[in-house]
Coordinates of C-alpha atoms in Angstrom, one line a residue:
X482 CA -37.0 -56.1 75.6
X483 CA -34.7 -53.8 77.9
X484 CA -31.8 -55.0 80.1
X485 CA -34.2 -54.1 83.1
X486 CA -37.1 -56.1 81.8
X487 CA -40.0 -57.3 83.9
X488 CA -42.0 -59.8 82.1
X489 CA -45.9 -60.5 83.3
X490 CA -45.6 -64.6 84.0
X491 CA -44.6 -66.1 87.1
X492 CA -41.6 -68.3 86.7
X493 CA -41.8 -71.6 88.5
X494 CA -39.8 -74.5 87.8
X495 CA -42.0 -77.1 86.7
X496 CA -41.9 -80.4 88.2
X497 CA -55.5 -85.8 84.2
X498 CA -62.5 -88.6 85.1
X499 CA -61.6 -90.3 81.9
X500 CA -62.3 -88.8 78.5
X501 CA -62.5 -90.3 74.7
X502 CA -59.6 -88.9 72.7
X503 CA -60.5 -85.7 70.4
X504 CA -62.6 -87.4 67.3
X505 CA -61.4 -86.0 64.0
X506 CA -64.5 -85.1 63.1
X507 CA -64.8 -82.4 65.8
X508 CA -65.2 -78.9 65.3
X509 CA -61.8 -77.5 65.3
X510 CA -63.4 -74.6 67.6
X511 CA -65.1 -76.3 71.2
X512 CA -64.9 -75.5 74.3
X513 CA -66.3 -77.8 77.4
X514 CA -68.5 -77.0 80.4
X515 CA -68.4 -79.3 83.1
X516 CA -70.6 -79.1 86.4
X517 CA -67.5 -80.7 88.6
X518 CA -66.8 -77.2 89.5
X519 CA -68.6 -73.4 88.9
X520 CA -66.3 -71.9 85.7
X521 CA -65.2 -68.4 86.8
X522 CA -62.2 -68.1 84.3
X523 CA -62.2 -68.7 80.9
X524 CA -58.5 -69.1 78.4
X525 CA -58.8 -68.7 74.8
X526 CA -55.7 -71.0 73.6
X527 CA -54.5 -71.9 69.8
X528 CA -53.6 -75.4 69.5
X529 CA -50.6 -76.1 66.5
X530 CA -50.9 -80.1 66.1
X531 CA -48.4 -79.5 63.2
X532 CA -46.6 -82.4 62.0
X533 CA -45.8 -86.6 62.6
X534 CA -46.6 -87.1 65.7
X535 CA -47.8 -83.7 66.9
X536 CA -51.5 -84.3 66.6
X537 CA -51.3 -87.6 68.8
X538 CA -50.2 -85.6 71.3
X539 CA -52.1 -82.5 71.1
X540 CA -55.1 -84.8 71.4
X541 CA -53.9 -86.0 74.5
X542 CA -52.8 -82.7 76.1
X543 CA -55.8 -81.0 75.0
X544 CA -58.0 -83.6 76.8
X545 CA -55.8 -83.2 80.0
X546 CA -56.3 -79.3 79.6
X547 CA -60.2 -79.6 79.2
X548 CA -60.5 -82.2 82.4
X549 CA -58.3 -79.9 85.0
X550 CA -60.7 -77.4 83.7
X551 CA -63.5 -78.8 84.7
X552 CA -62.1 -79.5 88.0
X553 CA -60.7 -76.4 88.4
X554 CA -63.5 -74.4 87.4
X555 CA -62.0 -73.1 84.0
X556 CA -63.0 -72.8 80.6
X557 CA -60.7 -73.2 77.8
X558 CA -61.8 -72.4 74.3
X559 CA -59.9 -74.0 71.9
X560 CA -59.0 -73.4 68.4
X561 CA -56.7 -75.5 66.0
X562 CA -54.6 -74.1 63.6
X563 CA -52.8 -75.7 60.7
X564 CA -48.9 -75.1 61.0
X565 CA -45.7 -76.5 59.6
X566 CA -46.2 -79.2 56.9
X567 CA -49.6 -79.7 57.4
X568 CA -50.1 -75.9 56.6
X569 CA -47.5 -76.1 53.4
X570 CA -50.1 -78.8 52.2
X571 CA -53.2 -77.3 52.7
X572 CA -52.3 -73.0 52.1
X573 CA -48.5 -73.6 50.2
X574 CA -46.8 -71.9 53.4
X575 CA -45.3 -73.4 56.7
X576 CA -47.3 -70.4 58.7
X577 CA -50.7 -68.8 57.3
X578 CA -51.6 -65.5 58.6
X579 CA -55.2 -66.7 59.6
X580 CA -52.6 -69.0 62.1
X581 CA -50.5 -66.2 63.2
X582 CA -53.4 -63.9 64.0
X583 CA -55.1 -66.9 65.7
X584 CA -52.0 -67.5 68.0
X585 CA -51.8 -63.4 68.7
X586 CA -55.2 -63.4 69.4
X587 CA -55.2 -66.2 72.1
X588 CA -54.0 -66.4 76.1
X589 CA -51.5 -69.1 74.9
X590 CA -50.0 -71.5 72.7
X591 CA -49.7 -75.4 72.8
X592 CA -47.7 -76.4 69.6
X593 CA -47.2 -80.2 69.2
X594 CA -44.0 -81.0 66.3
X595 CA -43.4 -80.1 63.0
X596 CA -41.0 -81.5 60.2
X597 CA -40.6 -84.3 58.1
X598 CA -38.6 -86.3 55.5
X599 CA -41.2 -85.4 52.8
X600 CA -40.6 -81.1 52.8
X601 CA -36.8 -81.9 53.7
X602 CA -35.8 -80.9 49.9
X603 CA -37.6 -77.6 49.9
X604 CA -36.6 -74.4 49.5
X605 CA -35.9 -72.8 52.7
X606 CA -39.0 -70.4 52.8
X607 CA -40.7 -73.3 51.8
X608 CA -39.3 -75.5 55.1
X609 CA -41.8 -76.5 58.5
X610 CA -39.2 -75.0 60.7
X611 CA -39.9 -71.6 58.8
X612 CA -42.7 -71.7 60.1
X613 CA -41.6 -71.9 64.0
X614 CA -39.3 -69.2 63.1
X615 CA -41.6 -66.8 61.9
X616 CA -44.2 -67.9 64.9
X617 CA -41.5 -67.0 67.0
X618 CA -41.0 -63.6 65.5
X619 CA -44.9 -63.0 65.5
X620 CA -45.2 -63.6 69.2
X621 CA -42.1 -61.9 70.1
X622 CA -41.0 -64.6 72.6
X623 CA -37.3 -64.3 72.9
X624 CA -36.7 -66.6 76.2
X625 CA -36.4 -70.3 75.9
X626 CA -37.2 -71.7 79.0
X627 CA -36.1 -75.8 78.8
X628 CA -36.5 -77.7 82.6
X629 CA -34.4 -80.7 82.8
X630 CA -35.5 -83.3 85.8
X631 CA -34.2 -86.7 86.6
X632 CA -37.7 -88.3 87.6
X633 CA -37.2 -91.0 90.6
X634 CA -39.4 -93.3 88.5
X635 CA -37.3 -92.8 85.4
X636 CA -33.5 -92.9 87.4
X637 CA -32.4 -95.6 85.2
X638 CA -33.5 -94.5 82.1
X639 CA -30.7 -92.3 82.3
X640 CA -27.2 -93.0 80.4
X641 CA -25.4 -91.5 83.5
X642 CA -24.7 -93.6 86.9
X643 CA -28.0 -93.7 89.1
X644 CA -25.9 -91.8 91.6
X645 CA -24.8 -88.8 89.0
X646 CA -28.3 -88.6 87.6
X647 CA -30.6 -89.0 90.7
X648 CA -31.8 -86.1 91.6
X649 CA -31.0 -83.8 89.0
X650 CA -33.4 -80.9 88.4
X651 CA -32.2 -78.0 86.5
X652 CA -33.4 -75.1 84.0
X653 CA -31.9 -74.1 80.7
X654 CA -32.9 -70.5 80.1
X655 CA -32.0 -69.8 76.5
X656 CA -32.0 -66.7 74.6
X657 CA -34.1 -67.2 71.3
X658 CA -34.3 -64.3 68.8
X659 CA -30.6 -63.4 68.2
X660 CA -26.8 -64.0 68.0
X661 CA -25.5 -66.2 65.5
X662 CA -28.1 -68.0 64.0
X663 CA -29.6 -64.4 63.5
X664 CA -26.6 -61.8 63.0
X665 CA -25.6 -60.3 59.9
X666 CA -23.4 -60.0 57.6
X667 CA -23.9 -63.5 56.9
X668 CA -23.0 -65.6 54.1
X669 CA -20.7 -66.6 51.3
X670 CA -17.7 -65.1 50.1
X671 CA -13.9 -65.6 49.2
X672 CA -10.9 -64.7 50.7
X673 CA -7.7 -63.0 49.4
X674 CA -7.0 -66.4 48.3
X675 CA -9.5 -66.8 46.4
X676 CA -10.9 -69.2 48.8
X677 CA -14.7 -70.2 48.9
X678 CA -15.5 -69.1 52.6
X679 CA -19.0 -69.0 54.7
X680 CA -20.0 -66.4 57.5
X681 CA -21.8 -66.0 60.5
X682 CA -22.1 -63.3 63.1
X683 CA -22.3 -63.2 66.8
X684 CA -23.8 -60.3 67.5
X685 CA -26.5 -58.8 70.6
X686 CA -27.4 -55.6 71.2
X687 CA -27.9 -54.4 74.9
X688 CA -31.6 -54.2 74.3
X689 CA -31.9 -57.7 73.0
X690 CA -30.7 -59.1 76.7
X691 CA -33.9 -59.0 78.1
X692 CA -33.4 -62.7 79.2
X693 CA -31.1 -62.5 81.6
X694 CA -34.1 -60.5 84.1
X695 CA -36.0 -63.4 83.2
X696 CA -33.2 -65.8 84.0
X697 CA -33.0 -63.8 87.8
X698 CA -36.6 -64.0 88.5
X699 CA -37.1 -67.8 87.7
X700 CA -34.0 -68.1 90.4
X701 CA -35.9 -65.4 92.5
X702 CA -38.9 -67.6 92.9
X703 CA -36.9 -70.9 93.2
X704 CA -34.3 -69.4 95.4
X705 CA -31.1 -71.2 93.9
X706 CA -28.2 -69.9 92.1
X707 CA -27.6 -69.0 88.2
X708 CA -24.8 -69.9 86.4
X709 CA -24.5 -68.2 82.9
X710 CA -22.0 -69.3 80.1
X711 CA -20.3 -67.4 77.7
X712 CA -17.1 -67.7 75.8
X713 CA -14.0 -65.4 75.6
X714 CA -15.8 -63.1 72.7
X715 CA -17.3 -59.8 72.3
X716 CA -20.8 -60.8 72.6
X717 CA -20.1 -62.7 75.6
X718 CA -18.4 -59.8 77.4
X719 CA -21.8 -57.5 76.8
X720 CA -23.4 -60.4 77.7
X721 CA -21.7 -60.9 81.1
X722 CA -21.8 -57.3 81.8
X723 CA -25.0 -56.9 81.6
X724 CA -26.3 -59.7 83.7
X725 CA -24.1 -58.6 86.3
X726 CA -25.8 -55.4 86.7
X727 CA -29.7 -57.1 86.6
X728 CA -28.0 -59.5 89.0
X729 CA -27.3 -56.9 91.6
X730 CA -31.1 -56.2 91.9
X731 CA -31.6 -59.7 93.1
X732 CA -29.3 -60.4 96.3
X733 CA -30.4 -63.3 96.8
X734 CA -29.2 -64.9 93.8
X735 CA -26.0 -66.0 93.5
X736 CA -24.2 -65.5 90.1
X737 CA -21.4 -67.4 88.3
X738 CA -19.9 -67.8 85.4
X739 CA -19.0 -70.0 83.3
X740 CA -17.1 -71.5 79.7
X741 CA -19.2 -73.6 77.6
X742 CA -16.7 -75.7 77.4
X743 CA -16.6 -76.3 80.6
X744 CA -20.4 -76.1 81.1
X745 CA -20.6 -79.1 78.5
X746 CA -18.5 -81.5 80.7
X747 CA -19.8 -80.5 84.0
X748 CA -23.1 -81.2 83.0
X749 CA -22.5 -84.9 82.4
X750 CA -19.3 -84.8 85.1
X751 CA -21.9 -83.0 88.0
X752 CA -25.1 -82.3 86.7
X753 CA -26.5 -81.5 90.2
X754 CA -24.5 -78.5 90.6
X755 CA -26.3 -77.0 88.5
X756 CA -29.8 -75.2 89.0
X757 CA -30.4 -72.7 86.6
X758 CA -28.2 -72.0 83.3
X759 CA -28.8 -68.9 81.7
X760 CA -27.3 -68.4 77.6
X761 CA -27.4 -67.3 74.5
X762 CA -29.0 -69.2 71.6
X763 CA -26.3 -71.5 70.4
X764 CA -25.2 -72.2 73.8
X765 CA -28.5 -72.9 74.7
X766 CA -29.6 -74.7 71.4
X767 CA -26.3 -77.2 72.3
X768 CA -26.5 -77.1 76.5
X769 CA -30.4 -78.1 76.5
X770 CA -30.3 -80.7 74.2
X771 CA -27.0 -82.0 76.2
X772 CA -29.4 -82.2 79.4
X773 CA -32.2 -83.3 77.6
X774 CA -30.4 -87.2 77.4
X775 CA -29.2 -86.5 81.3
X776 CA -32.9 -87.2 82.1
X777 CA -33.4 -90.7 79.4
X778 CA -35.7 -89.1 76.9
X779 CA -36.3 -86.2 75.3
X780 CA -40.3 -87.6 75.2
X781 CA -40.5 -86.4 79.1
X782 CA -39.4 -82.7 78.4
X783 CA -41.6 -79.8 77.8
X784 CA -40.8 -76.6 76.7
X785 CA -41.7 -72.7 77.2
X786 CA -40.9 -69.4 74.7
X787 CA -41.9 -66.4 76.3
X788 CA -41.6 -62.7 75.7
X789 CA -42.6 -59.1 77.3
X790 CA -46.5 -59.5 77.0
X791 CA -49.1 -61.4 75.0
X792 CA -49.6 -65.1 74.4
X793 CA -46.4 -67.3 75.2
X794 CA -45.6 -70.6 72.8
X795 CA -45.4 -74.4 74.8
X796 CA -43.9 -77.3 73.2
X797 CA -42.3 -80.4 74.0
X798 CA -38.6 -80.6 72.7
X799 CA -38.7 -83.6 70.9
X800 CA -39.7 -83.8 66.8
X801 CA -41.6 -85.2 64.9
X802 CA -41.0 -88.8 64.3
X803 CA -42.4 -89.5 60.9
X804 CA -41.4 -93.2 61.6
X805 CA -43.5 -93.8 64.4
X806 CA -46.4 -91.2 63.1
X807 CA -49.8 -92.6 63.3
X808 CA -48.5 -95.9 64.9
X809 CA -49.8 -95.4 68.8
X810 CA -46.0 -95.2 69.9
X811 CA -45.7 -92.1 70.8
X812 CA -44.8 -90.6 74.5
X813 CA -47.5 -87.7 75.1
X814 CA -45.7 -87.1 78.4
X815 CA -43.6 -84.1 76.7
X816 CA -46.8 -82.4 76.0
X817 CA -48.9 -83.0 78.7
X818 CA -46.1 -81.4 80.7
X819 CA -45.7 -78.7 78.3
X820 CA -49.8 -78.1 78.9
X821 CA -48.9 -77.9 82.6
X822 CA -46.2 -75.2 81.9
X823 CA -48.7 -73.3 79.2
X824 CA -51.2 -73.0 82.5
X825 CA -48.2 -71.9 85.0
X826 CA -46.3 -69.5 83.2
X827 CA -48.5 -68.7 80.6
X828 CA -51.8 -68.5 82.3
X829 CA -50.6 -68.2 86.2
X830 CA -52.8 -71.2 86.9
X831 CA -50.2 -73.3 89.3
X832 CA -52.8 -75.2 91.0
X833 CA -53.9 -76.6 87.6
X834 CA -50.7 -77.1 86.2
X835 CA -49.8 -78.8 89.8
X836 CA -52.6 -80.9 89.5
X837 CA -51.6 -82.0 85.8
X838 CA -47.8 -82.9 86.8
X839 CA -49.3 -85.1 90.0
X840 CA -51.2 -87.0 87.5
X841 CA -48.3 -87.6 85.1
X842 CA -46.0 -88.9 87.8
X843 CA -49.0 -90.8 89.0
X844 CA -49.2 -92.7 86.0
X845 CA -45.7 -93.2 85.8
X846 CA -45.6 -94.8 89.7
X847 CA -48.3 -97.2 88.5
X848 CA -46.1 -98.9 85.8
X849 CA -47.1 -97.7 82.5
X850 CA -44.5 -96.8 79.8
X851 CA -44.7 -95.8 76.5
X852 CA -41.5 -97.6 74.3
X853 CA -38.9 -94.9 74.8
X854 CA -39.1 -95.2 78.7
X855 CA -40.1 -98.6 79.0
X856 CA -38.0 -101.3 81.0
X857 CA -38.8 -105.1 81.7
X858 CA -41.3 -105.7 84.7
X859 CA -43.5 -102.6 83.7
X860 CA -46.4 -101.9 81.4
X861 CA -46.3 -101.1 78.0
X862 CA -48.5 -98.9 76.4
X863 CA -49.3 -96.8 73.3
X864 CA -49.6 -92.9 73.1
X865 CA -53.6 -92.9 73.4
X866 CA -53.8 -95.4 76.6
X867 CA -50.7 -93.9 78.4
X868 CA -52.8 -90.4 78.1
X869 CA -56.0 -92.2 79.1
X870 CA -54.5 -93.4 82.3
X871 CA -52.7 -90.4 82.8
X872 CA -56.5 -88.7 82.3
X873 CA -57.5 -91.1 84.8
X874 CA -55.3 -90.2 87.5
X875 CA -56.7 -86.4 87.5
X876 CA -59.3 -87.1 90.0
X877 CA -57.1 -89.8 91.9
X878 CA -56.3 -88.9 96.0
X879 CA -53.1 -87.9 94.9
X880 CA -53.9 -85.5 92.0
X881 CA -56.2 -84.2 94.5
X882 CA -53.8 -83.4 97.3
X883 CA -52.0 -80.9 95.6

């Protein structure tokens, strides 16, 4: 992970014949073999249903997955993997190794949600979200790639004015294996007081910085400008130094900087000015989640983790409801779109990932609406049907025009 990184994915900012849902009886290896089109590439990919709400929508995604293949002419062999609290149920640990090694093993990763209320009071080792820590680690992704897009269809969804959200489209490139929630020393201590105190530490190291080429080259491709946020520290000053230099090698981009203070209120003040933010982890923990609401629900927002080489990780940011788990009510959008970025950056398959976003938006200018997105006048539907007509719209004229 050098300062002068070139990573093997092609960064483009992203923007589903009618199939029965996976049964749970199904093997939890398959792959399908359709005669729509003659299969001349074949994708091994590990599928992490995890927790909640995660296998609803896995089941979903991985049906969109399987019909684009078939259209597209390629095969995907899937295999599911328990993770998270399903896999501290079943094994006593948030991430077996036969999971890890699966996920190393494969072209990509499609991981649904993990958490809930009932492993809240265990011991930290013993928590879901050590497990998406330690995946992380084992795939060695370290940049965070989070799209935020104001959908025309969903403008007034949004908590901003129609004429502050509409048209917002913007990336959050976040660095994801360091700084504070990372650094060390860390922990507890007193002062000369005698004062309980508590500890973190900011700290990166040149060749941990990696993310800023990455941050350049999705700019490269989209041809817009960067903005990256720091704050008056140490860190931030290697930070800013060194994205200057990897900045230099792409003239085309144009480069500012700027507070996170200030970043925090111009993204609800202006989002639109912005096209791509590139930042460390905290900032990009706080900043992402902050655009997340510009767009009126986090279940619309897929996610990407990449790293140098090997298998990248796909997600959609939102959890994993527990409260709604197992109730049809949840938005498979997120993951769906997620699928679409697994076969774009992860795979380099744009005209199937193209083809999978036409069909989501598709669905969504017929009327249907799962309950987070829903307003009066449309149709409301349930995680399974909103998938099935999104499934439907994969062979639709305008899926087809892409």
């Amino acid at each position: 992970m050098a300062a002068s990184l070139q990573l093997n994915f092609k960064p483009l900012k992203p923007r589903l014949l009618h199939a029965k849902p996976a049964s749970k009886s199904a093997p939890k290896f398959s792959s399908i073999r359709c005669s729509a089109a003659t299969l001349s590439k074949s994708y091994t990919l590990t599928l992490l249903p995890g927790d909640g709400i995660g296998p609803e929508v896995i089941s979903v995604a991985k049906n969109a997955l399987q019909l684009v293949g078939s259209v597209e002419g390629i095969e995907f062999k899937f295999k599911e993997m328990p993770m998270g609290g399903a896999a501290l149920d079943l094994t006593g640990v948030p991430l077996p190794e036969e999971t890890l090694s699966a996920a190393k093993e494969s072209d990509a990763v499609l991981l649904g949600a993990i958490g809930g209320y009932k492993w809240d009071n265990n011991e930290k080792h013993l928590k879901p979200e050590t497990g998406l820590l330690q995946l992380r680690a084992g795939l060695q992704v370290f940049a965070n790639l989070r799209p935020a897009t104001v959908l025309p269809q969903l403008v007034d969804a949004s908590t901003l004015k129609k004429e502050v959200a509409e048209g917002v489209d913007l990336m959050v490139v976040r660095e994801l294996t360091g700084g504070i929630y990372f650094g060390k020393p860390r922990g507890f201590g007193k002062n000369e007081n005698g004062e309980e105190t508590g500890f973190n530490t900011e700290v990166y190291a040149a060749n941990e910085l990696g993310i800023d080429h990455v941050g350049c080259r999705v700019i490269v491709v989209e041809n817009n400008n960067i903005q990256f946020v720091v704050e008056n520290g140490n860190a931030s000053m290697l930070w800013r130094k060194i994205v200057t230099n990897i900045a230099s090698e792409f003239p085309d981009v144009e480069l500012s900087h700027m507070y996170v203070d200030n970043a925090a209120m111009q993204l609800v003040r202006n989002p639109k000015q912005f096209d791509t933010i590139v930042t460390n982890n905290i900032f990009g923990d706080i900043l992402s989640d902050e655009a997340s609401m510009i767009t009126g629900s986090i279940g619309m927002l897929p996610s990407a983790s990449l790293g140098a080489s090997g298998p990248g990780l796909f997600e959609p940011i939102h959890g994993s409801a527990p409260d709604i788990a197992g109730q049809d009510k949840a938005n498979p959008l997120a993951t769906v779109l997620s699928a679409a970025m697994l076969l774009k950056y992860g795979l380099g398959e744009e005209k199937a990932a193209q083809r999978i976003e036409a069909a989501v938006f598709d669905a969504l200018d017929r009327g249907y609406r799962t309950g987070d997105i829903y307003s009066a006048g449309l149709k409301l539907v349930g995680c399974k049907e909103m998938g099935e007509e999104v499934l439907k719209s994969i062979d639709s004229k305008v899926a087809a025009a892409v």
